[in-house]
Short mmCIF file of C-alpha atoms and ligand atoms in Angstrom, two decimals:
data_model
loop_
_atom_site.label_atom_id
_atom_site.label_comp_id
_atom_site.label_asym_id
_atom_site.label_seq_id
_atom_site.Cartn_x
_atom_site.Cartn_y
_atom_site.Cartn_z
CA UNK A 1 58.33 -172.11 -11.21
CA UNK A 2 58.80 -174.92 -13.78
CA UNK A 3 62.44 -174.19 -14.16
CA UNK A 4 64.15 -177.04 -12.14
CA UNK A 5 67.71 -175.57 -10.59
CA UNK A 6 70.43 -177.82 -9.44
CA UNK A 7 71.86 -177.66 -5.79
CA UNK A 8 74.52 -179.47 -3.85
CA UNK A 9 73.88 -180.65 -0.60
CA UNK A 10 76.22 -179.11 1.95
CA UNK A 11 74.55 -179.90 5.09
CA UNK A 12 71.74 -182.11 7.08
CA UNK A 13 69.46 -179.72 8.70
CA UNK A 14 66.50 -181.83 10.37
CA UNK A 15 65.70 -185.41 9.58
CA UNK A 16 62.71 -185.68 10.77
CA UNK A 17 61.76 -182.82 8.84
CA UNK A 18 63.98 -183.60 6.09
CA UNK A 19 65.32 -180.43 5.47
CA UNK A 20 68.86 -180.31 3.81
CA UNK A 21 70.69 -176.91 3.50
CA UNK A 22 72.02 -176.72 -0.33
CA UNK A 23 73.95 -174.26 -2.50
CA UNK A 24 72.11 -173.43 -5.56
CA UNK A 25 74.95 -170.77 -7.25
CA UNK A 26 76.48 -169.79 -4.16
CA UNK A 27 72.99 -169.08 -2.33
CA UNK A 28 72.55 -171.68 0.54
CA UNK A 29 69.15 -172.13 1.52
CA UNK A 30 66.74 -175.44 2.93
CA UNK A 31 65.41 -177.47 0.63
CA UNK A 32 63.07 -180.60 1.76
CA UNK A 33 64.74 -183.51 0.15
CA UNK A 34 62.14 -186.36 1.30
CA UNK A 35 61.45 -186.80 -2.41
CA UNK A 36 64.47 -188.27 -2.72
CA UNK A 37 65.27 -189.69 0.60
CA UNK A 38 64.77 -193.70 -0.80
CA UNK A 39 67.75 -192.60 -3.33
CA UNK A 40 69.79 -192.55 -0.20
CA UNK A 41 70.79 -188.94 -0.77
CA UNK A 42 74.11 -187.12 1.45
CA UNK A 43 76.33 -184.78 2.02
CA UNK A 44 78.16 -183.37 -1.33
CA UNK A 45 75.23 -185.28 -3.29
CA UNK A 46 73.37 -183.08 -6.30
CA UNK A 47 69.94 -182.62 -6.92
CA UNK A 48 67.26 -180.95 -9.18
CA UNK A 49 65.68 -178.31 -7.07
CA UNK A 50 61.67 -177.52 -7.89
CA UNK A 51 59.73 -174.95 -4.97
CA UNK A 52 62.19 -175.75 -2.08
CA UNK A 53 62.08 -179.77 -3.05
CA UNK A 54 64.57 -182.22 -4.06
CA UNK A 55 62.91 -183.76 -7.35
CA UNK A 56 65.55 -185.84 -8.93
CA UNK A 57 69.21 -186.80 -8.12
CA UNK A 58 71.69 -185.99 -11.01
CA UNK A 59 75.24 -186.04 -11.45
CA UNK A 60 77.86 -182.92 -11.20
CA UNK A 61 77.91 -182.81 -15.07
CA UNK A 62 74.56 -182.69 -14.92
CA UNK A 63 74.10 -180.09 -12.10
CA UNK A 64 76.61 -177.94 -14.08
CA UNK A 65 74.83 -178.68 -17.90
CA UNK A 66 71.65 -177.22 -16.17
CA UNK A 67 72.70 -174.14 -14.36
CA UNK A 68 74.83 -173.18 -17.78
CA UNK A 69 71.46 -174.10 -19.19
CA UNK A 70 69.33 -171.81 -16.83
CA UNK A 71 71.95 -169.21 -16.60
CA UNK A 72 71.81 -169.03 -20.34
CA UNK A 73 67.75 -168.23 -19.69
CA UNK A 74 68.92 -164.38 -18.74
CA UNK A 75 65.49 -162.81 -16.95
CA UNK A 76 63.77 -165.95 -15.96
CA UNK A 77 67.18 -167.28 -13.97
CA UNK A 78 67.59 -163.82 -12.57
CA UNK A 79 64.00 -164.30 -11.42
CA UNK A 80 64.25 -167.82 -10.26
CA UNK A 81 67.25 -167.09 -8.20
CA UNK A 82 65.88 -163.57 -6.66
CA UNK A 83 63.05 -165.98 -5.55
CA UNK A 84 65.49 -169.01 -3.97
CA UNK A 85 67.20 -165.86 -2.04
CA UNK A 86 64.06 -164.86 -0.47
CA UNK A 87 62.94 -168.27 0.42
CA UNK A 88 63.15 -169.18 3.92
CA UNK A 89 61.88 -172.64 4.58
CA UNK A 90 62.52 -174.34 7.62
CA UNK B 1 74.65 -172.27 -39.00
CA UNK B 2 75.12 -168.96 -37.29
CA UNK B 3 73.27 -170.20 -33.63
CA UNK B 4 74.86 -173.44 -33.93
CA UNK B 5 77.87 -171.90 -33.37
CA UNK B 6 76.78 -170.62 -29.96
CA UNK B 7 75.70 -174.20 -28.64
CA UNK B 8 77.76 -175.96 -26.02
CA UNK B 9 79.05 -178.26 -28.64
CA UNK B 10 79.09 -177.38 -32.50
CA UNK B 11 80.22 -180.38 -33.92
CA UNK B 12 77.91 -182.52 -32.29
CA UNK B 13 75.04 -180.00 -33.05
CA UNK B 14 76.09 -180.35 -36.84
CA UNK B 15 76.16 -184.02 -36.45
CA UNK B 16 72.72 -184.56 -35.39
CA UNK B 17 70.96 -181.70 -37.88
CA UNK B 18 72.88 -183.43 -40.91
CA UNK B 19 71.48 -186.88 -39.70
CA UNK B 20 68.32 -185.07 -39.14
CA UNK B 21 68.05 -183.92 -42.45
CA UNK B 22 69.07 -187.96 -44.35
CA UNK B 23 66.53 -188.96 -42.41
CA UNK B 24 63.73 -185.95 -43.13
CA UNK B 25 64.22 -186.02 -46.97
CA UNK B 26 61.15 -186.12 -49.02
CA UNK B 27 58.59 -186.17 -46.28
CA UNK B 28 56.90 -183.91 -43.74
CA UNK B 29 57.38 -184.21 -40.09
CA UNK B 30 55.17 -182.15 -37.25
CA UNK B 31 56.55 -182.62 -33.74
CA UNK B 32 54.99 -180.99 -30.69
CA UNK B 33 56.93 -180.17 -27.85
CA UNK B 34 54.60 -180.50 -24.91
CA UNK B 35 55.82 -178.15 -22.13
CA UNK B 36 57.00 -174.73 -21.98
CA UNK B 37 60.90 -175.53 -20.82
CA UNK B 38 61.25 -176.48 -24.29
CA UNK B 39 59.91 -173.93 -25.97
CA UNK B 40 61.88 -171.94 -24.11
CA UNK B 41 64.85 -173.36 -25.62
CA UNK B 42 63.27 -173.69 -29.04
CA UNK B 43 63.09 -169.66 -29.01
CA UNK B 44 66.15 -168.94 -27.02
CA UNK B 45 68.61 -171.02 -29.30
CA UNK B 46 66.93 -170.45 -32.71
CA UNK B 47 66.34 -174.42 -33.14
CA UNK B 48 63.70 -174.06 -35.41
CA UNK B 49 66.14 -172.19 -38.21
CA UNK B 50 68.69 -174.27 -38.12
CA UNK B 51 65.82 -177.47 -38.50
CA UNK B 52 65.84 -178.96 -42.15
CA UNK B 53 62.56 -177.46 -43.46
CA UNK B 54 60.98 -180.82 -43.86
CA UNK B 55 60.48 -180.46 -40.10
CA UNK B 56 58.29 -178.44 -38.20
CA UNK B 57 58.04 -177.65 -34.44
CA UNK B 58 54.82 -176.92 -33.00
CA UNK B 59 54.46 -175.87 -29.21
CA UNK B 60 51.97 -177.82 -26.78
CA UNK B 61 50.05 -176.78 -23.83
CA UNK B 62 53.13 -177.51 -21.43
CA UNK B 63 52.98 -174.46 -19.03
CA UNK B 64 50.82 -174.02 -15.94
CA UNK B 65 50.83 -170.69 -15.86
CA UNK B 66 49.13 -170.12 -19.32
CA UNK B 67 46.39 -173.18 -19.04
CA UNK B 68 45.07 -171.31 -15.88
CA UNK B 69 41.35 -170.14 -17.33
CA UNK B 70 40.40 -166.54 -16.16
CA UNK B 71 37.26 -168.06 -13.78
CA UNK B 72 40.04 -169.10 -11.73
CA UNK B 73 42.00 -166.19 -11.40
CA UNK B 74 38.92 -163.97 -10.46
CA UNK B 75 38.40 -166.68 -7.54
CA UNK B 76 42.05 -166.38 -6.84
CA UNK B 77 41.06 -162.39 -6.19
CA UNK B 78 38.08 -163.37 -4.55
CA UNK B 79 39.88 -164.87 -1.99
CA UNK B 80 43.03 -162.46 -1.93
CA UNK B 81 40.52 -159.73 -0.90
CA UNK B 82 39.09 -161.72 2.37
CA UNK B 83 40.22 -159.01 4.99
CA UNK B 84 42.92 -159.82 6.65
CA UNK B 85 44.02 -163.05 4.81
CA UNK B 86 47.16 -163.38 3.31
CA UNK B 87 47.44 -164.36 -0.21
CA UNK B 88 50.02 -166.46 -0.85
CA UNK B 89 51.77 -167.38 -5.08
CA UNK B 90 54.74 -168.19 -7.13
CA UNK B 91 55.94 -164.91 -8.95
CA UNK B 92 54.56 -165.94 -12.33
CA UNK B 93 50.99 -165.98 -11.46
CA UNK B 94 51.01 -162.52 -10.09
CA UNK B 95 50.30 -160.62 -13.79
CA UNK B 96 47.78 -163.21 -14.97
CA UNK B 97 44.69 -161.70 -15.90
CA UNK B 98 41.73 -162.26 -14.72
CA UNK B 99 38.15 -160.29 -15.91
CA UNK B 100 39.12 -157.45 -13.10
CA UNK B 101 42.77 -157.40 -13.67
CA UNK B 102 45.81 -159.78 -11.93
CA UNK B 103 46.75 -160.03 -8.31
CA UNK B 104 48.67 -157.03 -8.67
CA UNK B 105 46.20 -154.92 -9.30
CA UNK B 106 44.40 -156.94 -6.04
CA UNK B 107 47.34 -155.91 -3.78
CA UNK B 108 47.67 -152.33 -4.64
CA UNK B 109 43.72 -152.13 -4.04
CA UNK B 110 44.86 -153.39 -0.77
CA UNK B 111 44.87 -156.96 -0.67
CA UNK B 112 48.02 -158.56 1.32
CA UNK B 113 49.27 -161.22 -1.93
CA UNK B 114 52.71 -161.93 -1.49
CA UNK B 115 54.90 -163.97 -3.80
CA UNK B 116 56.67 -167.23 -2.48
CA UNK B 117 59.35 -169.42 -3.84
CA UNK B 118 58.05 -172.71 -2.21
CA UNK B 119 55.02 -174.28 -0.50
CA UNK B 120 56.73 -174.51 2.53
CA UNK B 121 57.48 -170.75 2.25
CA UNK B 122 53.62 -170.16 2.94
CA UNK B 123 53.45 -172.81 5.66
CA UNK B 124 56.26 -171.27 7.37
CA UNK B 125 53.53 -167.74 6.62
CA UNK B 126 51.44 -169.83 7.99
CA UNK B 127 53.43 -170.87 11.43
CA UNK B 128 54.35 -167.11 11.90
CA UNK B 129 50.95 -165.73 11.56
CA UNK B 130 48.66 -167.74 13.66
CA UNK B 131 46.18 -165.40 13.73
CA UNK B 132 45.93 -164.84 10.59
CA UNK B 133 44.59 -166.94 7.53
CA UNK B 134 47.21 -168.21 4.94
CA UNK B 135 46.31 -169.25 1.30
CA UNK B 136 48.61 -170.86 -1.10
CA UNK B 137 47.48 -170.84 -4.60
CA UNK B 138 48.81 -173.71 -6.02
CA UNK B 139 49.91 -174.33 -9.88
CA UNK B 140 51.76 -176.64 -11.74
CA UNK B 141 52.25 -180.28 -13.49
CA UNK B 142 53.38 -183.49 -11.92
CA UNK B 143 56.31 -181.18 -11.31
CA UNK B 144 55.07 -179.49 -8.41
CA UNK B 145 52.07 -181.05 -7.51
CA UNK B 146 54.00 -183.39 -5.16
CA UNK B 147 55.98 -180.30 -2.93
CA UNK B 148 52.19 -179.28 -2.77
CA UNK B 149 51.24 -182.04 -1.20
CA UNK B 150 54.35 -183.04 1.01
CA UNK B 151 53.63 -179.69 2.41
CA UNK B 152 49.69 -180.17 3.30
CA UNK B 153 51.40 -183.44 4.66
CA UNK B 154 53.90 -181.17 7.19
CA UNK B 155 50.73 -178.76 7.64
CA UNK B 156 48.14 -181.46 8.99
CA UNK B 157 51.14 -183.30 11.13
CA UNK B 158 51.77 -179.66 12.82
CA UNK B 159 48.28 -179.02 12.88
CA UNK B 160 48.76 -175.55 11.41
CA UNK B 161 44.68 -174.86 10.72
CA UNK B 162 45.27 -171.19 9.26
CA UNK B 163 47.21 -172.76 6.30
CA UNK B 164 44.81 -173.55 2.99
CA UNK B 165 45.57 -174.16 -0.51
CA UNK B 166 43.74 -173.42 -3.49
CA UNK B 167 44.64 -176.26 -5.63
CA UNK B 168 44.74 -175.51 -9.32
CA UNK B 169 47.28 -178.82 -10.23
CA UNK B 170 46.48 -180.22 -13.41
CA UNK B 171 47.87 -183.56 -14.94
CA UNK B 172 49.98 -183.75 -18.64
CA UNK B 173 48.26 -186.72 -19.83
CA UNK B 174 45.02 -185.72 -20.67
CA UNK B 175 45.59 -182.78 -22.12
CA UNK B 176 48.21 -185.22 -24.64
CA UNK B 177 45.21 -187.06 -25.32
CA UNK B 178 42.70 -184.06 -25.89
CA UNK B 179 45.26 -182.89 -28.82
CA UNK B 180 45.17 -186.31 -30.41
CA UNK B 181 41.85 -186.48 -30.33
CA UNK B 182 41.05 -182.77 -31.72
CA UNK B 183 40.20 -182.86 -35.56
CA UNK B 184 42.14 -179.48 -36.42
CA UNK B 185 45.51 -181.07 -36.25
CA UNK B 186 47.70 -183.31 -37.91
CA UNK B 187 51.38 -184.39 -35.54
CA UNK B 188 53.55 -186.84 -35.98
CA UNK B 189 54.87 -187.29 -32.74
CA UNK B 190 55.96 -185.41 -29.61
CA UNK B 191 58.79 -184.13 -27.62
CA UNK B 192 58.10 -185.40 -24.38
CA UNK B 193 58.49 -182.88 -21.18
CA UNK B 194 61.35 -183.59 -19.03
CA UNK B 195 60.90 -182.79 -15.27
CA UNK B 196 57.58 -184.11 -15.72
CA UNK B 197 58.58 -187.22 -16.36
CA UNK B 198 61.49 -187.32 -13.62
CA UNK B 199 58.11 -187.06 -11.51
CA UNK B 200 55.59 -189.92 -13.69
CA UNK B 201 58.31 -191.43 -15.63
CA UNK B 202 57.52 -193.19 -19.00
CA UNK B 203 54.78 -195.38 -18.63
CA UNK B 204 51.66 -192.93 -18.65
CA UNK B 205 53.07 -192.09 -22.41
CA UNK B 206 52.59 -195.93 -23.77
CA UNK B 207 49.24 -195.00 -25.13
CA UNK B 208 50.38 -192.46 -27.63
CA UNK B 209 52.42 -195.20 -29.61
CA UNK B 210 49.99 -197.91 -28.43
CA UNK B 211 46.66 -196.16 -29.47
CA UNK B 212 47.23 -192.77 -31.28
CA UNK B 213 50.11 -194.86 -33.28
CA UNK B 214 52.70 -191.28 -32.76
CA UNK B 215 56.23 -191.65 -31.08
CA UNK B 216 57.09 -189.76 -27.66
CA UNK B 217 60.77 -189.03 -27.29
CA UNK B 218 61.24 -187.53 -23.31
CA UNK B 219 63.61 -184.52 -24.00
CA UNK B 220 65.96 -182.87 -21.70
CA UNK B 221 66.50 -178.96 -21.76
CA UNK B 222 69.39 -178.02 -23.72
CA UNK B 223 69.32 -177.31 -27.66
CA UNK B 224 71.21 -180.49 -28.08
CA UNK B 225 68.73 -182.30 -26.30
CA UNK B 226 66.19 -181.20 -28.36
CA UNK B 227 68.11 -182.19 -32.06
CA UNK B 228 68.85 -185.19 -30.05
CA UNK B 229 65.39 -186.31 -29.67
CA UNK B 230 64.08 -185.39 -32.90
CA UNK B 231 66.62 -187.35 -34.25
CA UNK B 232 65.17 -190.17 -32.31
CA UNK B 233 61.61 -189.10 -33.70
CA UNK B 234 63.01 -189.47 -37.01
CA UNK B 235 64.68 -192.53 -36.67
CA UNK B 236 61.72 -194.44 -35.37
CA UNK B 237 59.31 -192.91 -37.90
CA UNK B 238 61.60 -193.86 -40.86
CA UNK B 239 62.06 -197.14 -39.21
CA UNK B 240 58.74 -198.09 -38.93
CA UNK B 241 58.80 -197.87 -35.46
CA UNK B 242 56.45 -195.52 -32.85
CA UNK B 243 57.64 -196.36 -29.12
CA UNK B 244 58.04 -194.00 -26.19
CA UNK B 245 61.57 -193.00 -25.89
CA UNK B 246 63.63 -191.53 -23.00
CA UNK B 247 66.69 -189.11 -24.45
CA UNK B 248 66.74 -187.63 -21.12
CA UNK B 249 67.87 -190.95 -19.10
CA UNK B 250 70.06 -188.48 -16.67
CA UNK B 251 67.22 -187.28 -15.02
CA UNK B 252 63.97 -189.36 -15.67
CA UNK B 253 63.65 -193.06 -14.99
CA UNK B 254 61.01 -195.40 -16.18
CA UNK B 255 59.10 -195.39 -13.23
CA UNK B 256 59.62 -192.33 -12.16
CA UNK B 257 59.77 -191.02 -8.98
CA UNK B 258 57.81 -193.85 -7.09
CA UNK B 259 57.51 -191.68 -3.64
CA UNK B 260 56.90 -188.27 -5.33
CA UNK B 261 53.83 -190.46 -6.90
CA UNK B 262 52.86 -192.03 -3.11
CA UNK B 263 52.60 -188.42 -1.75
CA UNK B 264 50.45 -187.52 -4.68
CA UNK B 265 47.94 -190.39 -3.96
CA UNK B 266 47.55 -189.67 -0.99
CA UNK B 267 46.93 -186.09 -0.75
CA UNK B 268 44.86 -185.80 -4.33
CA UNK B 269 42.32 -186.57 -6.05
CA UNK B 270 40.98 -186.45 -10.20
CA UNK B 271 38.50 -183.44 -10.49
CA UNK B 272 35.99 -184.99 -13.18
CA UNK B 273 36.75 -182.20 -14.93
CA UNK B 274 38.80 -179.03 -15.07
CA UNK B 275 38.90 -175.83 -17.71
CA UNK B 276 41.93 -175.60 -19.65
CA UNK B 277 42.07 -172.03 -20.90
CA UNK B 278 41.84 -172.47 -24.74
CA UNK B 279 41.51 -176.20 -24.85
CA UNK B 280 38.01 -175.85 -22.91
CA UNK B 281 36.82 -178.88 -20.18
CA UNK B 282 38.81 -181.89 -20.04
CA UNK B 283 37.65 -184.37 -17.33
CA UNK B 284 40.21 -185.96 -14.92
CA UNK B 285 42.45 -183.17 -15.72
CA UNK B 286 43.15 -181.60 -12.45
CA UNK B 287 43.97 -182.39 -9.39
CA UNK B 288 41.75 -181.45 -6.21
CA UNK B 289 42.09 -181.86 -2.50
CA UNK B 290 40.78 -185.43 -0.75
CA UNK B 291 38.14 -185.68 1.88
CA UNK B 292 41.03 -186.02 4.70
CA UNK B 293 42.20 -182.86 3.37
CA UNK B 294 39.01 -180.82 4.01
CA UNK B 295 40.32 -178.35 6.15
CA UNK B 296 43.02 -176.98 4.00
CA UNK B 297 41.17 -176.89 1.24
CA UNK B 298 40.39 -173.32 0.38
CA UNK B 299 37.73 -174.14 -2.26
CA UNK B 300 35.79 -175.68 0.79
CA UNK B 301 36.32 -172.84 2.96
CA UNK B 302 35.93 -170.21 1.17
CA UNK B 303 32.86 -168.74 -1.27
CA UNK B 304 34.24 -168.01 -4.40
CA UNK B 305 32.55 -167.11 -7.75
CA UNK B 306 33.32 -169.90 -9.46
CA UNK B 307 32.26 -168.33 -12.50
CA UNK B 308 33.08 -169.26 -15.78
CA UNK B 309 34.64 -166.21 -17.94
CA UNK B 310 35.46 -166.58 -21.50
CA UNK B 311 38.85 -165.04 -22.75
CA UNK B 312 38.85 -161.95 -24.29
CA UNK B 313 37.73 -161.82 -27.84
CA UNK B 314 40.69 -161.02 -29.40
CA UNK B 315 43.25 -163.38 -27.28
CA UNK B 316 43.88 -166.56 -29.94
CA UNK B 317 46.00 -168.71 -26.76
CA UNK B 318 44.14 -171.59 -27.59
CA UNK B 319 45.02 -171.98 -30.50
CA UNK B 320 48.46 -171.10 -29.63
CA UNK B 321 48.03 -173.76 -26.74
CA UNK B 322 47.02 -176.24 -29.76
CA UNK B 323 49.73 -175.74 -31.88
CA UNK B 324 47.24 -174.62 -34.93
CA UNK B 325 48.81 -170.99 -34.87
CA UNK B 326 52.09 -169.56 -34.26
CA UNK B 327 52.64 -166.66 -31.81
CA UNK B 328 53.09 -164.21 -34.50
CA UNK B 329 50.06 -165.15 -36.39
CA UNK B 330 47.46 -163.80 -33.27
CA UNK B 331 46.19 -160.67 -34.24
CA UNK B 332 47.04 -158.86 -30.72
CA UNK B 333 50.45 -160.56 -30.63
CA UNK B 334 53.18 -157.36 -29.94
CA UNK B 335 50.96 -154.51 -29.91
CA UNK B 336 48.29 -154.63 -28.15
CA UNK B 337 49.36 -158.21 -26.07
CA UNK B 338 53.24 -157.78 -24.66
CA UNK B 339 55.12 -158.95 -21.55
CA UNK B 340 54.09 -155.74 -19.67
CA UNK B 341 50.72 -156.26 -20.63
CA UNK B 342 49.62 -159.10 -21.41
CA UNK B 343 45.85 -160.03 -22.78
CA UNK B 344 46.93 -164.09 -23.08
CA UNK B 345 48.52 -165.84 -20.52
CA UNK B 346 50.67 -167.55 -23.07
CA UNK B 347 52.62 -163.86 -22.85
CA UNK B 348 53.17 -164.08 -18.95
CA UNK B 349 55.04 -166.57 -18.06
CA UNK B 350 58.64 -166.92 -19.49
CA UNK B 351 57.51 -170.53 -20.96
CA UNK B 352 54.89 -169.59 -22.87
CA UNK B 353 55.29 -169.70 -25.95
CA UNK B 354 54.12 -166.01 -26.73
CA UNK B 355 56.33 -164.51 -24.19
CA UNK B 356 59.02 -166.83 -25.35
CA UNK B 357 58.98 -165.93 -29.04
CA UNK B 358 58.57 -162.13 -28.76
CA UNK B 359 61.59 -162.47 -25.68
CA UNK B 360 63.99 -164.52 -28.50
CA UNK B 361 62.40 -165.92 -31.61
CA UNK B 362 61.81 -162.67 -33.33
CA UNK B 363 64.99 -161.81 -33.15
CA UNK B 364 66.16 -164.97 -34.29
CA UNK B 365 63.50 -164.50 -37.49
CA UNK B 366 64.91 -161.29 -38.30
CA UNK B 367 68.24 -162.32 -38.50
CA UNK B 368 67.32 -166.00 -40.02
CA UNK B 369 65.84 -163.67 -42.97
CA UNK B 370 68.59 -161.46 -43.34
CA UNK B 371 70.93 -164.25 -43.37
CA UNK B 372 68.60 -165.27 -45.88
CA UNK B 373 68.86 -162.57 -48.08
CA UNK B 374 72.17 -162.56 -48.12
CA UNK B 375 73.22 -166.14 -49.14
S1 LIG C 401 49.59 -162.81 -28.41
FE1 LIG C 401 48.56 -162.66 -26.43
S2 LIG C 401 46.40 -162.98 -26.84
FE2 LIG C 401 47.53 -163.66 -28.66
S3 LIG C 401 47.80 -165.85 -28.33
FE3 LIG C 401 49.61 -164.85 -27.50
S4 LIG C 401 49.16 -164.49 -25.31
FE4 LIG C 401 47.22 -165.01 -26.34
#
C-alpha cells in the first residue's frame, strides 16, 4: 500500500469527479487526480500513483526510475499490480 | 563490490561509497531510516555490506502495517463479523494478527472482508450495495491519509450513508520525536521517508536539527538514493552542520503537497493519543474522524472492544520498530515467526523490516560472509 507506482495519464474521465484514466505498466485504470489538479496536470502528464490517487507529479525519467525500481521489488510489485488490476474506481 | 555491480549505475555507486568512506574515517555514524520503502531497499540491494563499517543503518518505525497494535485488529474483527456488513482492506492488513487470529481467519469463519486497492474501491462497494453496510479500514502515513479523506469527501457529497471508515491513520512526526526522546538509543541522524514528504514536505522535520541537534536527509527509493543521502548525512556531520536536507527534490517539495494537506484538515483530527505497537502510547499520533464526519465514522457506530492486548511474549517488534535490535537477533525470528506465519507484524508486510530481511538480507549475509572468507 505504501509502494507509490507511476502512471501516465492517457485520458480525462470526469472533471467534476476528477477521475483520469492512466496506464500504470500497460494496465489502464481511474485514478482520482484532484491531489494534483493545482499542478495543472493533462493528457500524457506522469504521476506517482498511491490507492487510486495522484500524489505527486514527476517526470518520464522519473516514472521509468520507479517502476524499474518497483519492478525490481519481485512479490510486492506482483502484488501491487494484481491489486491496480482489480481496482475499479469510478 | 559484488551488489554494486547490479545497481543501475556502478560507477556512480562506487563514487559515493568511496566518498562515504573519506568522510566516515575514524568515527561512528548511526543513521535510521524511518519508513519501510527504504528498508526495503536496504535488504533488497545489500546496502548495508557494501557501507564502510564505520556506518551503521538502523531501521525506524516507517510502516503502517507493522505499528498497527493487536487491540485494533481484534476491533477490526469485531466489526468484520457484524452480519451482513462488508469488511472492506488493503491486501497487507489481511494476515495481521490479532489475539483471535487475522481477517483471514474472520472470513473463512464467515465474515464477508474483501481486499481493495483504493478508498474509492470501497465507496464504489459502497454505491453498489445500498443495502448493505460498507467499512473501510483505513491505514497508512501522510501517504494515504489524504485519498482517505478525499474519499469521505466524495462519500458525504453523494450522501452514500452505508459507507464508514475505521480510521487507524497515524502521523510520522511524533513517532520521530518519541525515538529521540527514548533513553535506549544513541542516532546520529536520519534518512528521511520519501512519499511522506511529497505529502508534508520538509518543514515538520526542522525540529530534529533545531532541537534534537541530528540531520534529516529526505531519501528517494533507489540504492543510489540511499548512498546519496548518507553521503549528505556525512557531509553535514563532518561539516559541522545538522539541517534538514531534501536528496529526493524530484518528487518532494518544501511545502509539500499544500491541497493533499487542505483535505487532511478538513476531514481529521489529532487523537490525544494512539498505541503504537512496540513503541506504546504516543499522544497526537493518529489521526481520527471530525465531528462533521460522525456518520462515517465506524468507531462511532459501531461497539467495538476497544481492548488493549499486549503482544505476544516472545514477539521483540518493538524493539525492532526502535532500531535497538536487528531482525535476526529476535528470538522467534525464522522459526517460529515467518512470512506465512507471522507472530510480529514487522514479518507481514513486505516493508517491514523482518519480512524484508528474511525475503533478501539473509541472503545477502550469507554471501557477504562467504565473500568474506574468501578474500
Ligand atoms: S521476528 Fe517476528 S516477532 Fe520477532 S521482531 Fe520480527 S516480526 Fe516481531
Amino acid at each position: 500500500m505504501c509502494l507509490g507506482i507511476p502512471g501516465q495519464i492517457v485520458e480525462m474521465v470526469d472533471g467534476d469527479a476528477n477521475l483520469a484514466k492512466v496506464d500504470v505498466a500497460g494496465v489502464r485504470r481511474n485514478v482520482n487526480i484532484g491531489l494534483v489538479a493545482d499542478e495543472g496536470v493533462g493528457v500524457g502528464d506522469f504521476v506517482l500513483i498511491h490507492v487510486g490517487f495522484a500524489m505527486a507529479k514527476i517526470d518520464e525519467v522519473e516514472a521509468r526510475l520507479a517502476l524499474e525500481g518497483l519492478q525490481r521489488m519481485g512479490q510486492a510489485y506482483a502484488d501491487e499490480m494484481q491489486a491496480v488490476r482489480e481496482s475499479g474506481i469510478s | 563490490m559484488r551488489f554494486v555491480d547490479e545497481y543501475r549505475d556502478p560507477a556512480a555507486a562506487r563514487g559515493l561509497l568511496g566518498r562515504a568512506a573519506e568522510l566516515s574515517k575514524g568515527g561512528e555514524y548511526k543513521f535510521m531510516e524511518v519508513c519501510g520503502g527504504h528498508t526495503h531497499t536496504i535488504y533488497r540491494h545489500g546496502i548495508e555490506h557494501v557501507l564502510p563499517d564505520e556506518v551503521e543503518l538502523v531501521h525506524g518505525p516507517g510502516c503502517p502495517v507493522c505499528v498497527i497494535p493487536m487491540g485494533r485488529i481484534d476491533d477490526a474483527i469485531a466489526i468484520a463479523e457484524r452480519p451482513g456488513l462488508i469488511f472492506t482492506t488493503f491486501g497487507d492488513m489481511m494476515r495481521v494478527p490479532g489475539s483471535r487470529g487475522n481477517l483471514l481467519d474472520a472470513k473463512a469463519r464467515g465474515a464477508d472482508v474483501r481486499f481493495v486497492y483504493s478508498p474509492l474501491d470501497a465507496l464504489r462497494l459502497a454505491r453498489e450495495n445500498p443495502r448493505r453496510e460498507v467499512v473501510f479500514f483505513a491505514v497508512g502515513f501522510e501517504t494515504t491519509a489524504p485519498s482517505t479523506a478525499l474519499t469521505l469527501l466524495r462519500a458525504k457529497a453523494e450522501n452514500v450513508t452505508n459507507f464508514r471508515v475505521f480510521s487507524n491513520h497515524v502521523t510520522i512526526v511524533p513517532p520521530i520525536k518519541a525515538i529521540l526522546e527514548s533513553p535506549d538509543l544513541r542516532l546520529d541522524g536520519f534518512i528521511g521517508p520519501g512519499h511522506v514528504s511529497t505529502v508534508i514536505g520538509q518543514r515538520p522535520y526542522r525540529f530534529v536539527p533545531a532541537v534534537y541537534h541530528k540531520p534529516l536527509v529526505t531519501a528517494g527509493f533507489e540504492p543510489l538514493d540511499i548512498l546519496q543521502a548518507i553521503v549528505m548525512l556525512l557531509e553535514q556531520l563532518v561539516a559541522g552542520r545538522c539541517e534538514v536536507e531534501n536528496q529526493y527534490t524530484r518528487c518532494v517539495r518544501e511545502e509539500g503537497n499544500p491541497r493533499a494537506l487542505e483535505v487532511l484538515a478538513e476531514v481529521f483530527e489529532l487523537r490525544p493519543h494512539f498505541e503504537w505497537r512496540g513503541l506504546g502510547f504516543i499522544s497526537k499520533s493518529a489521526l481520527k474522524l471530525r465531528d462533521t464526519f460522525a456518520d462515517h465514522d465506524a468507531e462511532l457506530f459501531y461497539e467495538v472492544p476497544g481492548v488493549r492486548v499486549a503482544d505476544p511474549k516472545a514477539c521483540q517488534c518493538g524493539e525492532v520498530l526502535k532500531g535497538v535490535i536487528k531482525p535476526w537477533e529476535c528470538k522467534v525470528f525464522g522459526t517460529a515467526c515467518t512470512p506465512e506465519t507471522p507472530i510480529g507484524t514487522c514479518m507481514v508486510s513486505s516493508e517491514g523490516a523482518c519480512a524484508a530481511y528474511y525475503n533478501f538480507g539473509r541472503l545477502h549475509r550469507e554471501a557477504a560472509k562467504a565473500v568474506a572468507l574468501h578474500r
